[in-house]
PDB file of C-alpha atoms in Angstrom:
ATOM      1  CA  MET C 611     -41.119   0.309 -28.408  1.00  0.00           C
ATOM      2  CA  GLY C 612     -40.449   3.844 -29.282  1.00  0.00           C
ATOM      3  CA  PHE C 613     -37.228   5.937 -28.909  1.00  0.00           C
ATOM      4  CA  PHE C 614     -37.514   6.078 -25.020  1.00  0.00           C
ATOM      5  CA  GLY C 615     -37.905   2.217 -24.865  1.00  0.00           C
ATOM      6  CA  ARG C 616     -35.640  -0.035 -22.762  1.00  0.00           C
ATOM      7  CA  GLU C 617     -33.108  -0.784 -25.446  1.00  0.00           C
ATOM      8  CA  PRO C 618     -31.410   2.660 -25.626  1.00  0.00           C
ATOM      9  CA  VAL C 619     -31.219   2.769 -21.772  1.00  0.00           C
ATOM     10  CA  ALA C 620     -29.599  -0.703 -21.635  1.00  0.00           C
ATOM     11  CA  LEU C 621     -27.136   0.279 -24.328  1.00  0.00           C
ATOM     12  CA  VAL C 622     -26.110   3.537 -22.492  1.00  0.00           C
ATOM     13  CA  LEU C 623     -25.682   1.524 -19.195  1.00  0.00           C
ATOM     14  CA  LEU C 624     -23.508  -1.139 -20.966  1.00  0.00           C
ATOM     15  CA  ALA C 625     -21.430   1.487 -22.733  1.00  0.00           C
ATOM     16  CA  SER C 626     -20.874   3.461 -19.554  1.00  0.00           C
ATOM     17  CA  MET C 627     -19.501   0.389 -17.773  1.00  0.00           C
ATOM     18  CA  ALA C 628     -16.671   0.219 -20.485  1.00  0.00           C
ATOM     19  CA  LEU C 629     -15.532   3.738 -19.479  1.00  0.00           C
ATOM     20  CA  PRO C 630     -12.640   4.185 -17.178  1.00  0.00           C
ATOM     21  CA  GLY C 631     -13.769   4.627 -13.559  1.00  0.00           C
ATOM     22  CA  CYS C 632     -17.330   3.335 -14.371  1.00  0.00           C
ATOM     23  CA  ALA C 633     -16.598  -0.326 -13.642  1.00  0.00           C
ATOM     24  CA  PRO C 634     -17.842  -1.692 -10.375  1.00  0.00           C
ATOM     25  CA  ALA C 635     -15.190  -1.256  -7.615  1.00  0.00           C
ATOM     26  CA  GLN C 636     -13.810  -4.235  -5.878  1.00  0.00           C
ATOM     27  CA  PRO C 637     -15.284  -4.671  -2.432  1.00  0.00           C
ATOM     28  CA  SER C 638     -13.249  -3.821   0.720  1.00  0.00           C
ATOM     29  CA  ILE C 639     -11.232  -6.679   2.198  1.00  0.00           C
ATOM     30  CA  VAL C 640     -11.747  -6.746   5.987  1.00  0.00           C
ATOM     31  CA  GLY C 641     -10.305  -8.906   8.643  1.00  0.00           C
ATOM     32  CA  GLN C 642      -7.294  -9.740  10.767  1.00  0.00           C
ATOM     33  CA  ALA C 643      -4.114  -9.491   8.947  1.00  0.00           C
ATOM     34  CA  SER C 644      -0.829 -11.298   9.142  1.00  0.00           C
ATOM     35  CA  VAL C 645       2.244  -9.410   7.990  1.00  0.00           C
ATOM     36  CA  VAL C 646       4.304 -10.833   5.155  1.00  0.00           C
ATOM     37  CA  ASP C 647       6.893  -8.014   5.091  1.00  0.00           C
ATOM     38  CA  GLY C 648       6.850  -4.209   5.324  1.00  0.00           C
ATOM     39  CA  ASP C 649       4.632  -3.673   2.323  1.00  0.00           C
ATOM     40  CA  SER C 650       2.677  -6.914   2.078  1.00  0.00           C
ATOM     41  CA  LEU C 651       0.088  -8.666   4.318  1.00  0.00           C
ATOM     42  CA  GLU C 652      -2.525 -11.355   4.120  1.00  0.00           C
ATOM     43  CA  ILE C 653      -6.132 -11.293   5.128  1.00  0.00           C
ATOM     44  CA  ARG C 654      -8.181 -14.529   5.026  1.00  0.00           C
ATOM     45  CA  GLY C 655      -5.759 -16.177   2.486  1.00  0.00           C
ATOM     46  CA  GLU C 656      -5.781 -13.056   0.261  1.00  0.00           C
ATOM     47  CA  ARG C 657      -2.235 -11.689  -0.400  1.00  0.00           C
ATOM     48  CA  ILE C 658      -2.295  -7.867  -0.365  1.00  0.00           C
ATOM     49  CA  ARG C 659       0.516  -5.504  -1.604  1.00  0.00           C
ATOM     50  CA  LEU C 660       0.307  -2.083   0.022  1.00  0.00           C
ATOM     51  CA  PHE C 661      -0.534   0.441  -2.693  1.00  0.00           C
ATOM     52  CA  GLY C 662       1.855   3.280  -3.490  1.00  0.00           C
ATOM     53  CA  ILE C 663       4.776   2.361  -1.237  1.00  0.00           C
ATOM     54  CA  ASP C 664       7.850   0.203  -1.327  1.00  0.00           C
ATOM     55  CA  SER C 665       9.647  -0.950   1.922  1.00  0.00           C
ATOM     56  CA  PRO C 666      12.810  -2.830   2.263  1.00  0.00           C
ATOM     57  CA  GLU C 667      12.524  -6.632   1.732  1.00  0.00           C
ATOM     58  CA  ALA C 668      12.060  -8.731   4.826  1.00  0.00           C
ATOM     59  CA  ARG C 669      15.730  -9.815   4.786  1.00  0.00           C
ATOM     60  CA  GLN C 670      17.154  -6.489   3.456  1.00  0.00           C
ATOM     61  CA  THR C 671      19.816  -4.814   5.458  1.00  0.00           C
ATOM     62  CA  CYS C 672      20.728  -1.059   5.478  1.00  0.00           C
ATOM     63  CA  THR C 673      23.650   0.417   7.300  1.00  0.00           C
ATOM     64  CA  ARG C 674      23.288   2.502  10.384  1.00  0.00           C
ATOM     65  CA  ASP C 675      26.317   4.176  11.743  1.00  0.00           C
ATOM     66  CA  GLY C 676      28.551   1.862   9.829  1.00  0.00           C
ATOM     67  CA  ARG C 677      26.859  -1.256  11.175  1.00  0.00           C
ATOM     68  CA  PRO C 678      24.266  -3.537   9.567  1.00  0.00           C
ATOM     69  CA  TRP C 679      20.681  -2.612  10.426  1.00  0.00           C
ATOM     70  CA  ARG C 680      17.846  -5.030   9.530  1.00  0.00           C
ATOM     71  CA  CYS C 681      15.689  -2.224   8.006  1.00  0.00           C
ATOM     72  CA  GLY C 682      13.347  -4.760   6.277  1.00  0.00           C
ATOM     73  CA  GLN C 683      12.715  -6.640   9.482  1.00  0.00           C
ATOM     74  CA  THR C 684      12.053  -3.272  11.267  1.00  0.00           C
ATOM     75  CA  ALA C 685       9.570  -2.253   8.553  1.00  0.00           C
ATOM     76  CA  GLY C 686       7.693  -5.457   8.927  1.00  0.00           C
ATOM     77  CA  GLN C 687       7.756  -5.289  12.765  1.00  0.00           C
ATOM     78  CA  ARG C 688       6.415  -1.704  12.669  1.00  0.00           C
ATOM     79  CA  LEU C 689       3.532  -2.773  10.397  1.00  0.00           C
ATOM     80  CA  GLU C 690       2.783  -5.509  12.888  1.00  0.00           C
ATOM     81  CA  ALA C 691       2.737  -2.975  15.674  1.00  0.00           C
ATOM     82  CA  LEU C 692       0.523  -0.648  13.746  1.00  0.00           C
ATOM     83  CA  ILE C 693      -2.028  -3.415  13.102  1.00  0.00           C
ATOM     84  CA  GLY C 694      -1.862  -4.473  16.736  1.00  0.00           C
ATOM     85  CA  GLY C 695      -4.053  -7.608  16.176  1.00  0.00           C
ATOM     86  CA  ARG C 696      -6.945  -5.502  15.229  1.00  0.00           C
ATOM     87  CA  ASN C 697      -9.147  -5.838  12.037  1.00  0.00           C
ATOM     88  CA  LEU C 698      -8.018  -4.023   8.985  1.00  0.00           C
ATOM     89  CA  ARG C 699      -9.978  -2.566   6.031  1.00  0.00           C
ATOM     90  CA  CYS C 700      -8.090  -2.629   2.784  1.00  0.00           C
ATOM     91  CA  GLU C 701      -9.560  -0.747  -0.275  1.00  0.00           C
ATOM     92  CA  PRO C 702      -8.292  -2.377  -3.484  1.00  0.00           C
ATOM     93  CA  GLU C 703      -6.729  -0.019  -6.142  1.00  0.00           C
ATOM     94  CA  ASP C 704      -5.491  -2.651  -8.545  1.00  0.00           C
ATOM     95  CA  VAL C 705      -4.104  -6.245  -9.053  1.00  0.00           C
ATOM     96  CA  ASP C 706      -0.404  -6.654  -9.694  1.00  0.00           C
ATOM     97  CA  ARG C 707       1.353  -8.849 -12.166  1.00  0.00           C
ATOM     98  CA  TYR C 708       1.597 -11.579  -9.445  1.00  0.00           C
ATOM     99  CA  GLY C 709      -2.155 -11.601  -8.952  1.00  0.00           C
ATOM    100  CA  ARG C 710      -1.955  -9.893  -5.594  1.00  0.00           C
ATOM    101  CA  VAL C 711      -4.459  -7.228  -4.683  1.00  0.00           C
ATOM    102  CA  VAL C 712      -2.871  -3.764  -4.427  1.00  0.00           C
ATOM    103  CA  ALA C 713      -4.620  -1.814  -1.683  1.00  0.00           C
ATOM    104  CA  VAL C 714      -4.584   1.034   0.772  1.00  0.00           C
ATOM    105  CA  CYS C 715      -5.153  -0.556   4.237  1.00  0.00           C
ATOM    106  CA  TYR C 716      -6.559   1.147   7.266  1.00  0.00           C
ATOM    107  CA  GLU C 717      -6.571   0.371  10.877  1.00  0.00           C
ATOM    108  CA  GLY C 718      -9.398   2.477  12.003  1.00  0.00           C
ATOM    109  CA  GLU C 719      -8.720   5.786  10.292  1.00  0.00           C
ATOM    110  CA  ILE C 720      -4.987   5.291  10.039  1.00  0.00           C
ATOM    111  CA  ASP C 721      -3.772   4.863   6.477  1.00  0.00           C
ATOM    112  CA  LEU C 722      -1.054   2.199   7.207  1.00  0.00           C
ATOM    113  CA  ASN C 723       0.570   2.770   3.883  1.00  0.00           C
ATOM    114  CA  GLY C 724       1.158   6.479   4.613  1.00  0.00           C
ATOM    115  CA  ALA C 725       2.148   5.815   8.225  1.00  0.00           C
ATOM    116  CA  LEU C 726       5.007   3.572   7.069  1.00  0.00           C
ATOM    117  CA  VAL C 727       6.240   6.151   4.577  1.00  0.00           C
ATOM    118  CA  ALA C 728       5.890   8.993   7.179  1.00  0.00           C
ATOM    119  CA  GLU C 729       8.027   7.028   9.664  1.00  0.00           C
ATOM    120  CA  GLY C 730      10.699   6.449   6.967  1.00  0.00           C
ATOM    121  CA  LEU C 731      10.262   2.758   6.891  1.00  0.00           C
ATOM    122  CA  ALA C 732       9.007   2.765   3.228  1.00  0.00           C
ATOM    123  CA  LEU C 733       9.427   5.018   0.196  1.00  0.00           C
ATOM    124  CA  ALA C 734       6.631   6.462  -1.891  1.00  0.00           C
ATOM    125  CA  TYR C 735       6.492   4.177  -4.918  1.00  0.00           C
ATOM    126  CA  ARG C 736       6.536   6.876  -7.580  1.00  0.00           C
ATOM    127  CA  ASP C 737       6.217   4.465 -10.503  1.00  0.00           C
ATOM    128  CA  PHE C 738       2.626   3.875  -9.444  1.00  0.00           C
ATOM    129  CA  SER C 739       1.477   6.843  -7.325  1.00  0.00           C
ATOM    130  CA  ARG C 740       2.674  10.149  -6.048  1.00  0.00           C
ATOM    131  CA  ARG C 741       0.092   9.916  -3.082  1.00  0.00           C
ATOM    132  CA  TYR C 742       2.696   9.307  -0.456  1.00  0.00           C
ATOM    133  CA  VAL C 743       5.470  11.683  -1.766  1.00  0.00           C
ATOM    134  CA  PRO C 744       4.510  14.369   0.919  1.00  0.00           C
ATOM    135  CA  ASP C 745       4.808  11.646   3.672  1.00  0.00           C
ATOM    136  CA  GLU C 746       8.375  10.733   2.254  1.00  0.00           C
ATOM    137  CA  ASP C 747       9.421  14.427   2.123  1.00  0.00           C
ATOM    138  CA  ALA C 748       8.278  14.821   5.757  1.00  0.00           C
ATOM    139  CA  ALA C 749      10.204  11.597   6.854  1.00  0.00           C
ATOM    140  CA  ARG C 750      13.240  12.820   5.029  1.00  0.00           C
ATOM    141  CA  SER C 751      13.028  16.384   6.504  1.00  0.00           C
ATOM    142  CA  ALA C 752      12.671  14.944   9.998  1.00  0.00           C
ATOM    143  CA  GLY C 753      15.354  12.327   9.616  1.00  0.00           C
ATOM    144  CA  ARG C 754      13.122   9.315  10.412  1.00  0.00           C
ATOM    145  CA  GLY C 755      13.753   5.686   9.507  1.00  0.00           C
ATOM    146  CA  VAL C 756      15.991   5.254   6.443  1.00  0.00           C
ATOM    147  CA  TRP C 757      16.382   8.953   6.302  1.00  0.00           C
ATOM    148  CA  ALA C 758      17.920   9.157   9.823  1.00  0.00           C
ATOM    149  CA  PRO C 759      21.500  10.563  10.025  1.00  0.00           C
ATOM    150  CA  GLY C 760      24.132   7.784   9.649  1.00  0.00           C
ATOM    151  CA  VAL C 761      21.756   5.480   7.730  1.00  0.00           C
ATOM    152  CA  GLN C 762      22.671   4.231   4.179  1.00  0.00           C
ATOM    153  CA  PHE C 763      20.343   2.382   1.890  1.00  0.00           C
ATOM    154  CA  GLU C 764      20.021   1.814  -1.785  1.00  0.00           C
ATOM    155  CA  PRO C 765      16.540   2.232  -3.175  1.00  0.00           C
ATOM    156  CA  PRO C 766      14.609   0.595  -4.671  1.00  0.00           C
ATOM    157  CA  TRP C 767      15.851  -2.237  -2.396  1.00  0.00           C
TER     158      TRP C 767
END
């Protein structure tokens, strides 16, 4: 074949797949979720870590008005309430060192990752993304969750 034969086209297609952002995206993960903790859930046996956020660990305690407050348990309970038994759609961003899918998860149009940060029950995980920093700033300004007056916590948990 000549210059415009199939070989050059195939080579260009193969080369473009090696470029960042050109690899096929992972498919959405959809289904009913069970909450593991404030920043992790499971859908159909797939463990998912919520992208760009870090919430207190499930057994983590903070201090509110001088008394222990189970801020980790509160974060998990709030995630459970936001899900409300409905199907979620999680859009994978990465896979972490533990083999978990790292994703942005939605209940309808609600970005659950952002909702937890906006309510002050998770922090923007700046080491991996700055996407939720404005939500954290808003929670801090409004005194919500771990940013409420009288609450003491030690990031990164």
